[in-house]
Structures are given as structure tokens and as C-alpha cells.
Amino acid sequence: MARALVTGSTTGLGLEFAWQLAGTGHDLVLVARDENRLHTVAEQIRDVHPVQVEVLPADLSDRPRLDKVAIRLTDPVEPVDLLVNNAGYGLRGGFLEIPVEDHERQMDTLMRAVLVLSHAAAGSMVQRRKGAIINVSSLAGYTTAGPYAASKSWVTVFTESLAMELQGTGVTATALLPGFVQTEFHERASMRMDGLPRITWLKAPFVVEQALKDASKGAVLSIPSVKYRTAGEVSRIAPRSMVRALTSPNWYGRMQQKAVRKARRRASKRDLHAPWQRDDVP
């Protein structure tokens, strides 16, 4: 039976990867910071699917704990056939508004962990001539929306380079570049996304299903949905001056302002109709 290791596996896309992989018969190694939540998720999966679920608590910004996960990826007795580098989080605020130590921890999780775990997994997989790596990146990597976007740009380019190096080894590398996905990501970063039209959002099950299909075919880039594939191509070929104007950190501030205006309009409409809806009005 195949085995998959998923980082950031208790929420969002990581949790969806865990469930879908268990549903296809994969044994799991679940990695996340919250040990209690890890055990809860593991028990829930075991109750539904006849698979083995191992938990490995680790804050991937902590190098000793990261190394423990890397060592698990090289285990020859219970090998990992699929690595999903999904762990990540956003920070609210401009570059200078956030302490540099917070930026460093975020970069350690978003980039260093991907580098270290990909190196460990690929080395072991190449020896067995079998395996796959999925690195969760983002279409934000084509924009200029701050350090997070820059880190995702690195993940995409790194994965493309790794995929080329692995050609002919039986091992593949795929970068998943979703757009906006309905998960806890933005809520955990205290980001208001009310200003975005509903059509821009993707559902996590769809994103993960497409990623697994693309990885099974050896695709280097997985961009779910036609609308986001089109947006990705436009972002890559558009003049950088235009990209900077449309996707700089100021864009998020404008979107936040739009969300606030939208919420105020809704509140005004409720206030307008409230007298006719209240039970205490005759």
C-alpha cells in the first residue's frame, strides 16, 4: 500500500489531501504543529478508512523538528511514496508593519521546509525509482503582493527545476498553483476577503482532486480551473509595470476598503428594512 506524508494536514488543503488520499487507500503520515488536532484528525480518518495513520507533530520553522520530518522521509522500512508540502500561513500587514522575526519564521515554513523535505524525499525516492512530490504554491507567485507572493514564486520555480532534474528517475515533482480557495487560510491570517466576487473562489475538494490527477500524470504545474489558468498566463506575459500596479501590497488594502464599503451597504439595507421586520413594532 502506498504511503503519503502531508504537511499542514489539519486544516485547509492539507486536510483535504489527507482525506482524499486515505479514500484512495494511502497510508498517511500527518504533520502539523497542533498535536491534539493531529490526533483528532487521525482518529476521524481511521474511523472511516482502513488505512494506517501516523502523526508527527512539528513546527516546520523549527530546524530540529524539521529535520525529524526529513528523517521520516528517508525511512527504508516504511517508505513515503508521495510528499505533499502544504504547510504555510499568511501574515496580515505591510512588510515594515510586521517584525522581521515573523517574516523569517514564515519564510522558514514556506521555503526552507519545502527545500529540506523535497531534498530528503527525492533522494530516497530516486533510489527506489518511484515517488512523487507535490509542492503547494500559489498564483500569488506571479504577482508582487509582498513576501508571501515572493516565497510562492520561489516554490514554483524550485519545483519546475526539480521536475526537470528528476526526469527519467521515476520520480515526479508538481507545483500546485491555486487561486483563492475556500479554507481557513485567510481567516487565520485575519484577512477580510468580502470584497472578492463569489466566482473567484474554488472549493478545496476540487483543487486537491485536480492536483492529484495532474501529479499522477507527471504534470509540472497544476492550475485548477480554466479561469485561473488564463489568469496565470496573463500574469506571466503582462508587462511587469502593470503587474506591480495591479497586485502590489496596496491592492490588498484597496480590497479591504471595498469589503468595508460592501459591509456598510449591507448594514444600511438592514437598518432600512428593520422597522418592518421587528417583532416589537405593531
C-alpha positions in Angstrom: 0.0 0.0 0.0 1.3 3.5 -0.9 2.1 6.0 1.8 1.8 9.8 1.7 3.3 12.4 4.0 1.3 15.6 4.2 2.4 18.8 6.0 -0.1 21.3 7.3 -2.5 18.4 7.4 -5.1 19.5 10.0 -6.7 22.4 8.1 -7.5 23.6 4.6 -5.9 21.9 1.6 -3.7 19.8 3.7 -6.7 18.3 5.5 -8.4 17.7 2.2 -5.3 16.0 0.8 -5.3 13.7 3.8 -9.0 12.7 3.3 -8.7 12.2 -0.4 -5.5 10.1 -0.1 -7.0 8.0 2.6 -10.0 7.4 0.4 -7.8 6.0 -2.3 -6.1 3.6 0.1 -3.0 5.6 1.0 -1.5 5.1 4.5 -0.7 8.5 5.9 1.9 10.4 7.9 0.3 13.6 9.1 2.5 16.6 10.0 1.3 19.8 11.7 2.0 22.0 14.7 -1.1 21.2 16.8 -0.6 17.7 18.3 -4.1 17.5 19.7 -5.7 18.4 16.4 -3.4 15.9 14.6 -4.6 13.0 16.8 -8.3 14.1 16.3 -7.9 14.1 12.5 -6.1 10.8 12.6 -8.8 9.2 14.6 -11.5 10.6 12.3 -9.8 9.2 9.2 -9.2 5.8 10.8 -12.9 5.6 11.7 -13.8 6.0 8.0 -11.0 4.4 6.0 -9.0 1.2 6.6 -5.6 2.8 6.5 -2.7 3.4 8.8 -2.4 7.0 10.1 0.8 8.1 11.7 1.1 11.5 13.4 4.2 13.6 13.5 3.8 16.9 15.4 6.3 19.5 14.1 6.6 23.3 13.7 8.5 23.3 10.4 10.0 26.7 11.2 12.0 24.9 13.9 15.0 23.3 12.3 15.4 20.3 14.7 11.7 19.4 14.3 12.0 19.9 10.5 15.0 17.5 10.5 12.8 14.9 12.2 10.3 15.0 9.4 13.1 14.8 6.8 14.5 11.7 8.5 11.0 10.1 8.4 11.0 10.7 4.6 14.2 8.6 4.3 12.9 5.6 6.2 13.6 2.5 4.0 11.3 0.2 6.0 8.1 2.3 5.7 8.9 4.4 2.7 6.9 7.5 1.7 5.7 7.4 -1.9 4.1 10.9 -2.0 5.2 14.0 -0.3 2.7 16.9 -0.1 4.5 20.1 1.0 1.4 22.1 2.0 2.2 23.8 5.3 2.0 27.6 5.2 0.3 30.7 6.5 -0.1 34.3 5.8 0.7 37.5 7.8 -1.5 40.5 7.9 0.1 43.9 7.4 2.7 45.5 5.2 6.3 44.5 5.1 7.5 47.1 7.6 4.5 46.7 9.9 5.5 43.2 10.8 8.5 42.3 12.9 11.3 40.8 10.8 11.4 37.7 13.1 7.8 36.9 12.0 8.9 37.2 8.3 11.8 34.9 9.0 9.6 32.2 10.6 7.2 32.4 7.7 10.0 32.1 5.1 11.4 29.1 7.0 8.0 27.4 6.7 7.2 28.4 3.2 10.6 27.9 1.6 13.2 26.3 3.8 10.9 23.4 4.8 10.0 22.8 1.1 13.7 22.7 0.2 14.7 20.4 3.0 11.8 18.0 2.8 11.9 17.8 -1.0 15.7 17.0 -0.9 15.1 14.2 1.6 12.1 12.8 -0.2 13.6 13.0 -3.7 16.8 11.4 -2.6 15.0 8.4 -1.1 12.5 8.1 -4.0 15.2 8.2 -6.7 16.9 5.2 -5.0 13.6 3.3 -5.3 12.9 4.7 -8.8 9.4 5.6 -7.6 7.6 8.5 -6.0 6.0 12.0 -6.4 6.3 15.4 -4.7 3.5 18.0 -4.7 4.6 21.4 -3.6 1.6 23.7 -2.8 2.5 27.1 -4.3 0.1 29.8 -5.4 -0.8 32.0 -8.4 0.2 34.8 -6.0 3.8 33.9 -7.0 3.1 35.6 -10.4 2.3 38.8 -8.6 4.1 41.4 -6.4 1.9 41.0 -3.3 4.7 41.1 -0.7 7.0 38.5 0.8 4.3 35.7 0.7 4.0 36.1 -3.0 7.8 36.1 -3.4 8.0 32.9 -1.4 5.4 31.2 -3.6 7.3 32.4 -6.7 10.4 30.6 -5.3 8.3 27.4 -4.7 7.1 27.4 -8.2 10.5 27.9 -9.8 12.1 25.5 -7.5 9.6 22.8 -8.3 10.0 23.3 -12.0 13.7 23.0 -11.7 13.4 19.9 -9.5 11.0 18.3 -12.0 13.5 18.7 -14.8 16.3 17.3 -12.7 14.2 14.2 -11.8 13.3 13.3 -15.4 14.0 9.7 -16.2 14.2 8.7 -12.5 10.7 7.5 -12.0 10.1 10.4 -9.6 8.0 13.5 -10.4 7.6 17.0 -8.9 4.4 19.1 -9.3 3.7 22.6 -8.2 0.1 23.3 -7.3 -0.9 26.9 -8.0 -4.5 27.5 -6.8 -6.1 30.9 -6.7 -8.5 31.8 -3.9 -9.7 28.6 -2.2 -12.4 28.4 0.5 -10.3 27.3 3.5 -9.3 28.7 6.9 -6.2 30.3 5.4 -7.5 33.9 5.2 -9.4 33.7 8.5 -6.4 32.5 10.4 -4.4 35.5 9.0 -7.2 37.9 10.0 -7.7 38.8 6.3 -11.1 40.1 5.2 -11.9 38.8 1.7 -15.5 40.0 1.5 -14.7 42.2 -1.5 -13.9 39.3 -3.8 -16.7 38.0 -6.1 -18.0 34.5 -5.3 -16.9 33.3 -8.8 -13.2 33.8 -7.9 -13.4 31.2 -5.1 -12.5 27.5 -5.6 -13.6 24.6 -3.4 -10.8 22.6 -1.7 -12.1 19.2 -2.8 -11.9 20.3 -6.4 -8.4 21.8 -6.1 -7.0 18.7 -4.4 -8.7 16.3 -6.8 -7.2 18.2 -9.8 -3.7 18.3 -8.1 -3.7 14.5 -7.6 -4.8 13.9 -11.1 -2.1 16.2 -12.5 0.6 14.7 -10.3 -0.3 11.2 -11.4 0.2 12.3 -15.0 3.6 13.8 -14.1 2.4 17.4 -14.8 4.9 20.0 -13.6 2.3 22.7 -13.0 -1.2 22.1 -11.7 -3.5 25.2 -12.0 -7.1 24.2 -11.3 -9.9 25.7 -13.4 -9.7 27.5 -16.8 -10.2 30.9 -15.3 -7.1 30.6 -13.1 -5.0 29.0 -15.9 -6.0 32.1 -18.0 -5.2 34.5 -15.2 -1.8 32.7 -14.7 -0.8 33.1 -18.4 -1.9 36.8 -18.4 0.1 37.4 -15.2 3.2 35.8 -16.7 3.1 37.7 -20.0 1.8 41.1 -18.8 4.3 44.0 -18.5 5.7 44.0 -15.0 4.8 47.6 -14.5 1.1 46.6 -15.0 1.5 43.6 -12.6 3.1 45.8 -10.0 0.2 48.3 -10.3 -2.5 45.7 -10.0 -1.0 43.3 -7.5 1.2 45.3 -5.1 0.5 45.1 -1.4 -1.6 48.2 -1.9 -4.1 46.0 -3.8 -4.9 44.2 -0.6 -5.6 47.5 1.2 -8.0 48.5 -1.7 -9.8 45.2 -1.4 -10.1 45.6 2.3 -11.6 49.1 1.8 -14.0 47.6 -0.8 -15.1 44.9 1.7 -15.7 47.5 4.4 -17.9 49.6 2.0 -19.8 46.5 1.0 -20.4 45.5 4.6 -21.7 49.1 5.4 -24.1 48.9 2.4 -25.5 45.7 3.7 -25.9 47.2 7.2 -27.6 50.2 5.8 -30.1 48.0 3.9 -30.8 46.0 7.1 -31.4 49.2 9.0 -33.7 50.5 6.3 -36.0 47.4 6.5 -35.6 46.7 10.2 -38.7 48.6 11.4 -40.9 46.4 9.3 -39.2 43.2 10.5 -39.0 43.8 14.2 -41.5 41.9 16.4 -41.9 44.8 18.8 -43.3 47.1 16.1 -47.1 47.0 15.8 
